Amino acid sequence: MGVSRRGLLAAGIAALALPGCGGGGSTGAEPDRKVEVFSWWAGPGEKEGLEALVADFARNNPGVAFDNAAVAGGAGTIAKTVLATRLQNDDPPDSYQAHAGRELTEDIKAGYVEDLRDLYEEQGWLDKLPGGLVQAITVNGAIYCVPVNIHRSNLLWYSPKTLATLGLTPPATWADFLTQADAIAKKGLTPLSIGPGWTQKHLLENVLLGTLGAQTYAELWTGGTDWSSPAVLTALRLFTDVLARSDIATPAGDWQPALDKVIGGGAAYNLMGDWADAYLRTKSLVFTEGYGVVASPGTDGIYNFLSDSFTLPRGAPHAGAARKWLVECGSVGGQDAFNPQKGSVPARTDTDRAKYTGYLAAAVAEWADAATRVVGSLTHGVVADTAWNATIDTALTAFVQDRDAAKFAQAVAAGRTVS
Ligand code: GAL
C-alpha cells in the first residue's frame, strides 16, 4: 500500500491542536553581546556539527560571543532534566534544542517558548521547508522552533569487514536477523550491540516500524492502531527476541560505545540514527569501506524522521542575540555548514546538495524522493509528548525485564496523551 510522505506527515504527526500561549515577548534585559545556547551536542560526532554551525554564526555575527551550554548525553536524556529545572526556575538559556513535533507540547502549554512566526515571515522560511514539517511545528497558527536538520532513525550499521568474515549480508527482515543471529553468536560475536534505555526505545520503535509497516506504525501514535491487537503484540514479542540477541546484560554506556563494538569487530550490528555517520567519520572511517549502513529490517523506503530545532525561551536574557542564532539555524549557510558535519540532511529544501557526500548523498536523495514514506520517531520527540514518552520509558524498563508484551501494551495505551 502506498503511503505518501506528505500524507503520513499530515496524518501521523501534524495533528497538533494545542492551546497557544498568548502574547508577551522577551524584552532582553541585557545587551546582545552573547548568546547562551543549550543543547546535548557535546560528544564526538555531535560537537563537530555544533562547532561548524557556531563558526558560521561567528562569521555572520562578529561581536556576539557564543556561550556553549551543552550537557553531554545521547538523545539529551541528561540535558532535558537540567533544562526542565532551569525553565521551572525561570532561568532560561537564550535558546535551547528541542525536537520538532510533540516534544515541545508541555513547554508551549507552560508558556516557556515564544511564537516565532514573525521571524518565519521576515526570513521567508515558510516555503523553504517541507510542508509536512511546517505543519508538524505549527500549533494553533504559532511556530515555536526553527528546524536545522532532518535525521533518520531507522538505520542498521555494520562493519563490511566483519560481515565478509561471517559470510553475511545485512538482514532485510527481523526474521532474517534472528536466523543470522544464531550463526553470529556461534562465532562468538554479539549479533546486536545496545546501549542505555533510550537506545532500547530507539530499537523498539524501529522493530515496530519494520514489522507493522509505515501506516500501522504511524497510527500507534494517533490512536488508529490498537496496542493490544495481535499484530502489535507479535511485534512486541519480536522486540524481546531481538533484544535477547543483544548484549543487554552488559550494555554500552551510550550510543558511541555501542557503535565502537561494531567497528571493533565484537558485534555484528547496531541500530542507530544517522548521527552515527558523523561519529564514524570522526574515527577516520570511510563509508562503504570502514562502515556500512542499510535501512533497518523491514523499513526499506521508509524514513523514520526526527528534526533538531532551536527555540526562543520566554524571558531569554539575550533575546536579540537569540534571534540572530535562530536566523543562523534557519539559513542556507548555517544548515550547509552544520549538516555535512552532523550526519543529517538540511531541513531546508533549497540548500547545496553537492556538500553532501558518502552516506549523506544517498540520504539527501532519499529524503527528497516523493516515493519515500515518512513517519516520525518516538524516541526523538516527533510523535509523542514528554509525558507519554515518560510513561513509555517506565513501562519499557519493566518490559525489558519481564517480557510481558500484553502488560507493556496496556501501559502504553493507558498513558496516551492527546496533544
Ligand atoms: C537525538 C538528536 C540527534 C543526536 C542524537 C544522539 O535526539 O536529535 O541530533 O544528537 O540524539 O545524541
Short mmCIF file of C-alpha atoms and ligand atoms in Angstrom, two decimals:
data_model
loop_
_atom_site.label_atom_id
_atom_site.label_comp_id
_atom_site.label_asym_id
_atom_site.label_seq_id
_atom_site.Cartn_x
_atom_site.Cartn_y
_atom_site.Cartn_z
CA MET A 1 0.00 0.00 0.00
CA GLY A 2 1.43 3.36 -0.94
CA VAL A 3 1.58 5.98 1.72
CA SER A 4 2.82 9.32 0.52
CA ARG A 5 5.32 11.25 2.62
CA ARG A 6 3.05 14.24 2.72
CA GLY A 7 0.08 12.08 3.72
CA LEU A 8 1.95 10.45 6.56
CA LEU A 9 3.29 13.68 7.86
CA ALA A 10 -0.19 15.10 7.85
CA ALA A 11 -1.89 12.06 9.36
CA GLY A 12 0.82 10.91 11.69
CA ILE A 13 2.36 13.91 13.31
CA ALA A 14 0.74 17.09 12.27
CA ALA A 15 -2.49 16.78 14.20
CA LEU A 16 -1.24 19.03 16.93
CA ALA A 17 -4.02 21.04 18.47
CA LEU A 18 -2.72 22.85 21.49
CA PRO A 19 -3.83 25.99 23.13
CA GLY A 20 -1.48 28.78 22.09
CA CYS A 21 0.21 30.50 24.95
CA GLY A 22 -0.65 34.04 24.05
CA GLY A 23 1.38 37.17 23.55
CA GLY A 24 4.14 38.71 25.58
CA GLY A 25 7.70 38.95 24.34
CA SER A 26 11.22 38.69 25.63
CA THR A 27 12.50 42.12 26.28
CA GLY A 28 16.16 41.10 26.52
CA ALA A 29 17.31 42.57 29.80
CA GLU A 30 21.00 42.60 28.84
CA PRO A 31 22.75 43.84 25.71
CA ASP A 32 23.17 41.26 22.98
CA ARG A 33 26.90 40.69 23.31
CA LYS A 34 26.46 36.98 23.88
CA VAL A 35 24.05 34.13 23.32
CA GLU A 36 23.78 31.11 25.59
CA VAL A 37 22.70 28.05 23.60
CA PHE A 38 21.63 24.87 25.36
CA SER A 39 21.95 21.52 23.58
CA TRP A 40 23.23 17.99 24.15
CA TRP A 41 25.81 18.10 21.42
CA ALA A 42 28.93 17.63 23.47
CA GLY A 43 30.07 14.14 22.44
CA PRO A 44 32.11 13.03 19.43
CA GLY A 45 30.15 13.22 16.20
CA GLU A 46 27.83 15.86 17.64
CA LYS A 47 30.11 18.60 18.84
CA GLU A 48 31.72 18.79 15.39
CA GLY A 49 28.35 19.70 13.88
CA LEU A 50 27.66 22.30 16.54
CA GLU A 51 31.14 23.78 16.10
CA ALA A 52 30.63 24.16 12.35
CA LEU A 53 27.33 25.97 12.93
CA VAL A 54 28.88 28.18 15.61
CA ALA A 55 31.78 29.05 13.29
CA ASP A 56 29.33 30.21 10.61
CA PHE A 57 27.33 32.11 13.26
CA ALA A 58 30.53 33.86 14.41
CA ARG A 59 31.36 34.85 10.82
CA ASN A 60 27.90 36.36 10.40
CA ASN A 61 27.72 37.92 13.86
CA PRO A 62 31.04 39.31 14.94
CA GLY A 63 30.75 40.70 18.44
CA VAL A 64 28.22 38.14 19.68
CA ALA A 65 30.00 35.60 21.88
CA PHE A 66 28.71 32.04 21.79
CA ASP A 67 28.18 30.59 25.25
CA ASN A 68 28.03 26.82 24.79
CA ALA A 69 25.74 25.34 27.46
CA ALA A 70 25.78 21.81 26.04
CA VAL A 71 25.13 18.99 28.52
CA ALA A 72 26.57 15.67 27.33
CA GLY A 73 24.49 12.51 26.96
CA GLY A 74 22.89 10.80 23.97
CA ALA A 75 19.36 11.83 22.97
CA GLY A 76 19.51 14.61 25.55
CA THR A 77 18.43 12.38 28.40
CA ILE A 78 20.57 14.27 30.91
CA ALA A 79 20.27 17.66 29.22
CA LYS A 80 16.48 17.53 29.26
CA THR A 81 16.41 17.14 33.06
CA VAL A 82 18.82 20.04 33.54
CA LEU A 83 16.81 22.19 31.14
CA ALA A 84 13.48 21.41 32.82
CA THR A 85 14.88 22.63 36.13
CA ARG A 86 16.19 25.81 34.55
CA LEU A 87 12.87 26.56 32.89
CA GLN A 88 10.95 25.88 36.10
CA ASN A 89 13.32 28.20 37.98
CA ASP A 90 12.80 30.99 35.46
CA ASP A 91 16.44 30.71 34.41
CA PRO A 92 16.16 30.02 30.67
CA PRO A 93 19.10 29.93 28.28
CA ASP A 94 18.81 32.20 25.24
CA SER A 95 17.93 29.25 23.03
CA TYR A 96 17.52 25.53 23.60
CA GLN A 97 17.50 22.42 21.47
CA ALA A 98 14.22 20.56 21.08
CA HIS A 99 12.83 18.13 18.55
CA ALA A 100 10.26 19.29 16.06
CA GLY A 101 6.86 17.77 16.83
CA ARG A 102 5.14 16.87 20.04
CA GLU A 103 8.19 17.13 22.30
CA LEU A 104 7.55 20.84 22.79
CA THR A 105 3.90 20.37 23.77
CA GLU A 106 4.34 20.83 27.50
CA ASP A 107 6.75 23.74 27.11
CA ILE A 108 4.27 25.50 24.86
CA LYS A 109 1.44 24.92 27.33
CA ALA A 110 3.61 26.19 30.18
CA GLY A 111 4.39 29.34 28.20
CA TYR A 112 8.12 28.66 28.18
CA VAL A 113 8.68 29.41 24.49
CA GLU A 114 7.90 32.30 22.16
CA ASP A 115 5.97 32.17 18.91
CA LEU A 116 8.46 32.71 16.09
CA ARG A 117 6.02 33.23 13.24
CA ASP A 118 7.21 36.81 12.72
CA LEU A 119 10.76 35.52 12.22
CA TYR A 120 9.48 32.92 9.75
CA GLU A 121 7.75 35.66 7.78
CA GLU A 122 10.71 38.04 7.96
CA GLN A 123 13.13 35.32 6.78
CA GLY A 124 10.76 33.80 4.21
CA TRP A 125 11.17 30.33 5.72
CA LEU A 126 7.61 29.08 5.31
CA ASP A 127 8.05 27.99 1.71
CA LYS A 128 11.65 26.85 2.21
CA LEU A 129 10.76 23.94 4.49
CA PRO A 130 8.77 20.81 3.57
CA GLY A 131 5.06 21.47 4.07
CA GLY A 132 4.65 18.47 6.36
CA LEU A 133 7.44 19.71 8.63
CA VAL A 134 5.90 23.18 8.86
CA GLN A 135 2.57 21.56 9.74
CA ALA A 136 4.26 19.45 12.42
CA ILE A 137 5.70 22.52 14.13
CA THR A 138 2.64 24.72 13.77
CA VAL A 139 0.40 24.84 16.82
CA ASN A 140 -2.75 26.90 16.52
CA GLY A 141 -1.06 29.09 13.94
CA ALA A 142 2.06 29.65 16.05
CA ILE A 143 5.54 28.22 15.40
CA TYR A 144 7.80 27.72 18.38
CA CYS A 145 11.04 26.37 16.93
CA VAL A 146 13.42 26.57 13.99
CA PRO A 147 14.43 23.18 12.49
CA VAL A 148 18.05 22.91 11.50
CA ASN A 149 18.09 19.36 10.11
CA ILE A 150 16.39 16.06 9.38
CA HIS A 151 17.85 12.90 10.89
CA ARG A 152 16.86 9.33 10.01
CA SER A 153 16.37 6.95 12.93
CA ASN A 154 15.86 3.60 11.14
CA LEU A 155 19.34 2.53 10.14
CA LEU A 156 21.39 -0.62 10.74
CA TRP A 157 25.16 -0.06 10.91
CA TYR A 158 27.81 -2.70 10.33
CA SER A 159 31.45 -3.29 9.50
CA PRO A 160 31.83 -4.63 5.93
CA LYS A 161 34.96 -6.47 7.05
CA THR A 162 33.16 -8.28 9.87
CA LEU A 163 30.23 -9.25 7.65
CA ALA A 164 32.62 -10.52 4.95
CA THR A 165 34.37 -12.68 7.55
CA LEU A 166 30.99 -14.00 8.69
CA GLY A 167 29.85 -14.50 5.09
CA LEU A 168 26.71 -12.42 5.70
CA THR A 169 24.88 -9.53 4.09
CA PRO A 170 22.68 -7.23 6.19
CA PRO A 171 19.26 -8.71 7.02
CA ALA A 172 16.23 -7.42 5.12
CA THR A 173 13.74 -8.56 7.77
CA TRP A 174 13.84 -9.23 11.51
CA ALA A 175 13.25 -12.92 10.77
CA ASP A 176 16.47 -12.84 8.70
CA PHE A 177 18.20 -11.12 11.60
CA LEU A 178 17.17 -13.84 14.04
CA THR A 179 18.46 -16.52 11.69
CA GLN A 180 21.75 -14.68 11.26
CA ALA A 181 21.99 -14.07 15.00
CA ASP A 182 22.41 -17.77 15.74
CA ALA A 183 25.29 -18.05 13.26
CA ILE A 184 26.89 -14.84 14.58
CA ALA A 185 26.64 -15.98 18.19
CA LYS A 186 28.20 -19.35 17.29
CA LYS A 187 31.24 -17.45 16.02
CA GLY A 188 31.49 -15.72 19.42
CA LEU A 189 30.23 -12.26 18.32
CA THR A 190 27.33 -10.26 19.69
CA PRO A 191 24.62 -10.09 16.98
CA LEU A 192 23.42 -6.60 18.02
CA SER A 193 25.03 -4.09 20.34
CA ILE A 194 22.81 -1.99 22.55
CA GLY A 195 23.23 0.90 24.96
CA PRO A 196 21.17 2.64 27.65
CA GLY A 197 17.37 2.83 27.92
CA TRP A 198 16.86 5.40 25.16
CA THR A 199 18.72 3.21 22.65
CA GLN A 200 16.42 0.33 23.63
CA LYS A 201 13.39 2.54 22.94
CA HIS A 202 15.02 3.58 19.65
CA LEU A 203 15.33 -0.12 18.78
CA LEU A 204 11.74 -0.77 19.84
CA GLU A 205 10.25 1.91 17.59
CA ASN A 206 12.12 0.54 14.62
CA VAL A 207 11.20 -3.09 15.30
CA LEU A 208 7.57 -1.92 15.45
CA LEU A 209 8.01 0.04 12.22
CA GLY A 210 9.76 -2.81 10.42
CA THR A 211 7.13 -5.31 11.49
CA LEU A 212 3.90 -3.33 11.29
CA GLY A 213 4.70 -1.12 8.28
CA ALA A 214 4.55 2.66 7.97
CA GLN A 215 0.80 3.22 8.20
CA THR A 216 0.13 0.97 11.19
CA TYR A 217 3.24 2.31 12.95
CA ALA A 218 2.14 5.94 12.41
CA GLU A 219 -1.29 5.14 13.81
CA LEU A 220 0.20 3.75 17.02
CA TRP A 221 0.68 7.40 17.97
CA THR A 222 -2.62 8.78 16.73
CA GLY A 223 -4.94 6.18 18.22
CA GLY A 224 -5.71 4.31 15.00
CA THR A 225 -3.69 1.21 15.91
CA ASP A 226 -4.75 -0.88 18.89
CA TRP A 227 -1.70 -1.53 21.05
CA SER A 228 -3.25 -4.79 22.29
CA SER A 229 -4.01 -6.12 18.80
CA PRO A 230 -2.39 -9.44 17.83
CA ALA A 231 -0.12 -7.73 15.27
CA VAL A 232 1.30 -5.28 17.81
CA LEU A 233 1.72 -7.96 20.49
CA THR A 234 3.58 -10.13 17.96
CA ALA A 235 5.86 -7.20 17.11
CA LEU A 236 6.48 -6.54 20.81
CA ARG A 237 7.43 -10.17 21.37
CA LEU A 238 9.74 -9.98 18.38
CA PHE A 239 11.39 -6.99 20.05
CA THR A 240 12.17 -9.12 23.11
CA ASP A 241 13.56 -11.85 20.82
CA VAL A 242 15.81 -9.27 19.13
CA LEU A 243 16.92 -7.84 22.45
CA ALA A 244 17.77 -11.36 23.64
CA ARG A 245 20.36 -11.43 20.81
CA SER A 246 21.98 -8.23 22.06
CA ASP A 247 24.50 -7.51 24.79
CA ILE A 248 21.76 -6.09 27.02
CA ALA A 249 23.40 -7.80 30.01
CA THR A 250 26.44 -5.56 29.51
CA PRO A 251 25.01 -2.58 27.62
CA ALA A 252 27.26 0.18 26.31
CA GLY A 253 27.29 3.44 28.28
CA ASP A 254 25.96 5.46 25.34
CA TRP A 255 25.45 5.24 21.60
CA GLN A 256 29.07 5.88 20.61
CA PRO A 257 30.49 2.94 22.64
CA ALA A 258 27.72 0.72 21.23
CA LEU A 259 28.96 1.59 17.73
CA ASP A 260 32.55 1.03 18.84
CA LYS A 261 31.65 -2.61 19.45
CA VAL A 262 30.61 -2.92 15.80
CA ILE A 263 33.65 -1.27 14.27
CA GLY A 264 35.88 -3.08 16.77
CA GLY A 265 34.57 -6.40 15.46
CA GLY A 266 32.91 -7.60 18.69
CA ALA A 267 29.34 -7.05 17.48
CA ALA A 268 27.81 -7.51 14.04
CA TYR A 269 25.16 -4.77 14.01
CA ASN A 270 23.94 -1.63 15.76
CA LEU A 271 20.65 0.12 15.11
CA MET A 272 21.09 3.88 15.37
CA GLY A 273 20.20 7.17 13.71
CA ASP A 274 22.43 8.79 11.14
CA TRP A 275 24.34 10.82 13.71
CA ALA A 276 26.32 7.54 13.65
CA ASP A 277 27.65 8.56 10.23
CA ALA A 278 29.17 11.71 11.73
CA TYR A 279 30.65 9.76 14.63
CA LEU A 280 32.21 7.07 12.46
CA ARG A 281 33.79 9.74 10.28
CA THR A 282 35.44 11.26 13.37
CA LYS A 283 37.23 7.89 13.62
CA SER A 284 38.59 8.44 10.09
CA LEU A 285 36.49 5.58 8.78
CA VAL A 286 35.31 5.79 5.19
CA PHE A 287 31.73 4.98 4.18
CA THR A 288 31.38 1.55 2.48
CA GLU A 289 34.96 0.62 3.47
CA GLY A 290 35.21 1.15 7.22
CA TYR A 291 31.47 1.07 7.84
CA GLY A 292 28.25 0.33 6.01
CA VAL A 293 24.57 1.01 6.60
CA VAL A 294 21.17 -0.17 5.39
CA ALA A 295 17.61 0.67 6.35
CA SER A 296 16.77 -1.29 9.50
CA PRO A 297 14.99 -4.60 8.78
CA GLY A 298 11.60 -4.17 7.11
CA THR A 299 11.94 -0.40 6.61
CA ASP A 300 13.40 -0.01 3.14
CA GLY A 301 11.93 3.10 1.51
CA ILE A 302 10.72 4.48 4.85
CA TYR A 303 12.30 7.49 6.57
CA ASN A 304 11.65 7.42 10.32
CA PHE A 305 12.49 11.07 10.77
CA LEU A 306 13.29 13.50 13.52
CA SER A 307 14.32 17.12 13.34
CA ASP A 308 16.60 19.03 15.68
CA SER A 309 15.37 22.53 16.22
CA PHE A 310 16.03 25.57 18.40
CA THR A 311 13.69 27.76 20.39
CA LEU A 312 13.38 31.25 21.84
CA PRO A 313 12.52 30.83 25.53
CA ARG A 314 10.27 33.44 27.08
CA GLY A 315 12.46 35.72 29.20
CA ALA A 316 15.67 34.82 27.34
CA PRO A 317 18.30 37.20 28.75
CA HIS A 318 19.69 37.98 25.28
CA ALA A 319 16.63 37.67 23.09
CA GLY A 320 18.09 39.79 20.29
CA ALA A 321 21.17 37.58 20.04
CA ALA A 322 18.94 34.52 20.32
CA ARG A 323 17.04 35.67 17.24
CA LYS A 324 20.34 36.02 15.41
CA TRP A 325 21.16 32.45 16.43
CA LEU A 326 17.78 31.26 15.14
CA VAL A 327 18.34 33.12 11.87
CA GLU A 328 21.63 31.23 11.57
CA CYS A 329 19.91 27.89 12.28
CA GLY A 330 17.32 28.56 9.61
CA SER A 331 19.74 29.86 6.98
CA VAL A 332 21.12 28.04 3.93
CA GLY A 333 24.68 28.82 5.06
CA GLY A 334 24.07 27.58 8.60
CA GLN A 335 22.38 24.37 7.50
CA ASP A 336 25.05 23.64 4.89
CA ALA A 337 27.77 24.20 7.48
CA PHE A 338 26.09 22.09 10.14
CA ASN A 339 24.54 19.11 8.42
CA PRO A 340 27.52 17.69 6.50
CA GLN A 341 29.30 17.50 9.88
CA LYS A 342 26.29 16.26 11.83
CA GLY A 343 25.29 13.34 9.61
CA SER A 344 21.91 14.85 8.81
CA VAL A 345 20.24 16.40 5.80
CA PRO A 346 19.09 20.02 5.76
CA ALA A 347 15.58 20.89 6.85
CA ARG A 348 15.50 23.49 4.06
CA THR A 349 14.78 22.28 0.56
CA ASP A 350 16.96 24.86 -1.23
CA THR A 351 20.46 24.07 0.02
CA ASP A 352 23.54 22.94 -1.88
CA ARG A 353 23.32 19.18 -2.47
CA ALA A 354 26.94 19.00 -3.61
CA LYS A 355 28.01 19.46 0.00
CA TYR A 356 26.55 16.07 0.94
CA THR A 357 28.77 13.12 0.12
CA GLY A 358 29.20 9.49 1.19
CA TYR A 359 26.24 8.25 3.21
CA LEU A 360 24.70 11.73 3.13
CA ALA A 361 24.49 11.87 -0.68
CA ALA A 362 22.11 8.91 -0.58
CA ALA A 363 20.24 10.34 2.40
CA VAL A 364 19.62 13.68 0.68
CA ALA A 365 18.29 11.87 -2.40
CA GLU A 366 16.06 9.53 -0.39
CA TRP A 367 14.64 12.34 1.74
CA ALA A 368 13.81 14.35 -1.38
CA ASP A 369 12.27 11.37 -3.21
CA ALA A 370 8.48 11.75 -3.32
CA ALA A 371 8.15 7.94 -3.12
CA THR A 372 9.83 7.82 0.30
CA ARG A 373 7.34 7.20 3.06
CA VAL A 374 7.87 9.37 6.12
CA VAL A 375 6.98 8.54 9.70
CA GLY A 376 8.03 10.22 12.93
CA SER A 377 10.29 9.00 15.72
CA LEU A 378 9.00 8.28 19.22
CA THR A 379 12.35 8.41 20.99
CA HIS A 380 13.28 11.70 19.37
CA GLY A 381 10.19 13.69 20.08
CA VAL A 382 8.13 13.70 16.89
CA VAL A 383 5.07 11.61 17.67
CA ALA A 384 4.60 11.72 21.44
CA ASP A 385 4.91 14.43 24.03
CA THR A 386 7.23 14.24 27.02
CA ALA A 387 4.56 12.89 29.37
CA TRP A 388 3.68 9.95 27.13
CA ASN A 389 7.35 9.28 26.46
CA ALA A 390 7.98 9.17 30.23
CA THR A 391 5.19 6.62 30.70
CA ILE A 392 6.65 4.54 27.90
CA ASP A 393 10.15 4.76 29.44
CA THR A 394 8.90 3.40 32.75
CA ALA A 395 6.89 0.64 31.09
CA LEU A 396 9.82 -0.25 28.84
CA THR A 397 12.21 -0.68 31.77
CA ALA A 398 9.80 -3.26 33.19
CA PHE A 399 9.14 -4.85 29.77
CA VAL A 400 12.83 -5.43 29.12
CA GLN A 401 12.94 -7.36 32.40
CA ASP A 402 9.63 -9.24 32.45
CA ARG A 403 8.97 -9.52 28.68
CA ASP A 404 5.26 -9.18 29.32
CA ALA A 405 4.09 -7.75 25.99
CA ALA A 406 0.41 -7.54 26.96
CA LYS A 407 1.21 -5.59 30.13
CA PHE A 408 3.51 -3.23 28.25
CA ALA A 409 0.90 -2.64 25.53
CA GLN A 410 -1.72 -1.81 28.12
CA ALA A 411 0.56 0.62 29.95
CA VAL A 412 1.47 2.42 26.74
CA ALA A 413 -2.13 2.71 25.58
CA ALA A 414 -3.28 3.90 29.01
CA GLY A 415 -0.57 6.56 29.09
CA ARG A 416 -1.53 8.11 25.78
CA THR A 417 -1.91 11.85 25.94
CA VAL A 418 -3.91 13.52 23.24
CA SER A 419 -1.89 16.53 22.24
C1 GAL B 1 18.91 12.84 19.06
C2 GAL B 1 19.26 14.12 18.35
C3 GAL B 1 20.43 13.89 17.44
C4 GAL B 1 21.55 13.22 18.17
C5 GAL B 1 21.07 12.03 18.97
C6 GAL B 1 22.11 11.35 19.82
O1 GAL B 1 17.85 13.03 19.93
O2 GAL B 1 18.16 14.55 17.63
O3 GAL B 1 20.85 15.12 16.88
O4 GAL B 1 22.15 14.16 18.95
O5 GAL B 1 20.01 12.38 19.78
O6 GAL B 1 22.52 12.14 20.88
#
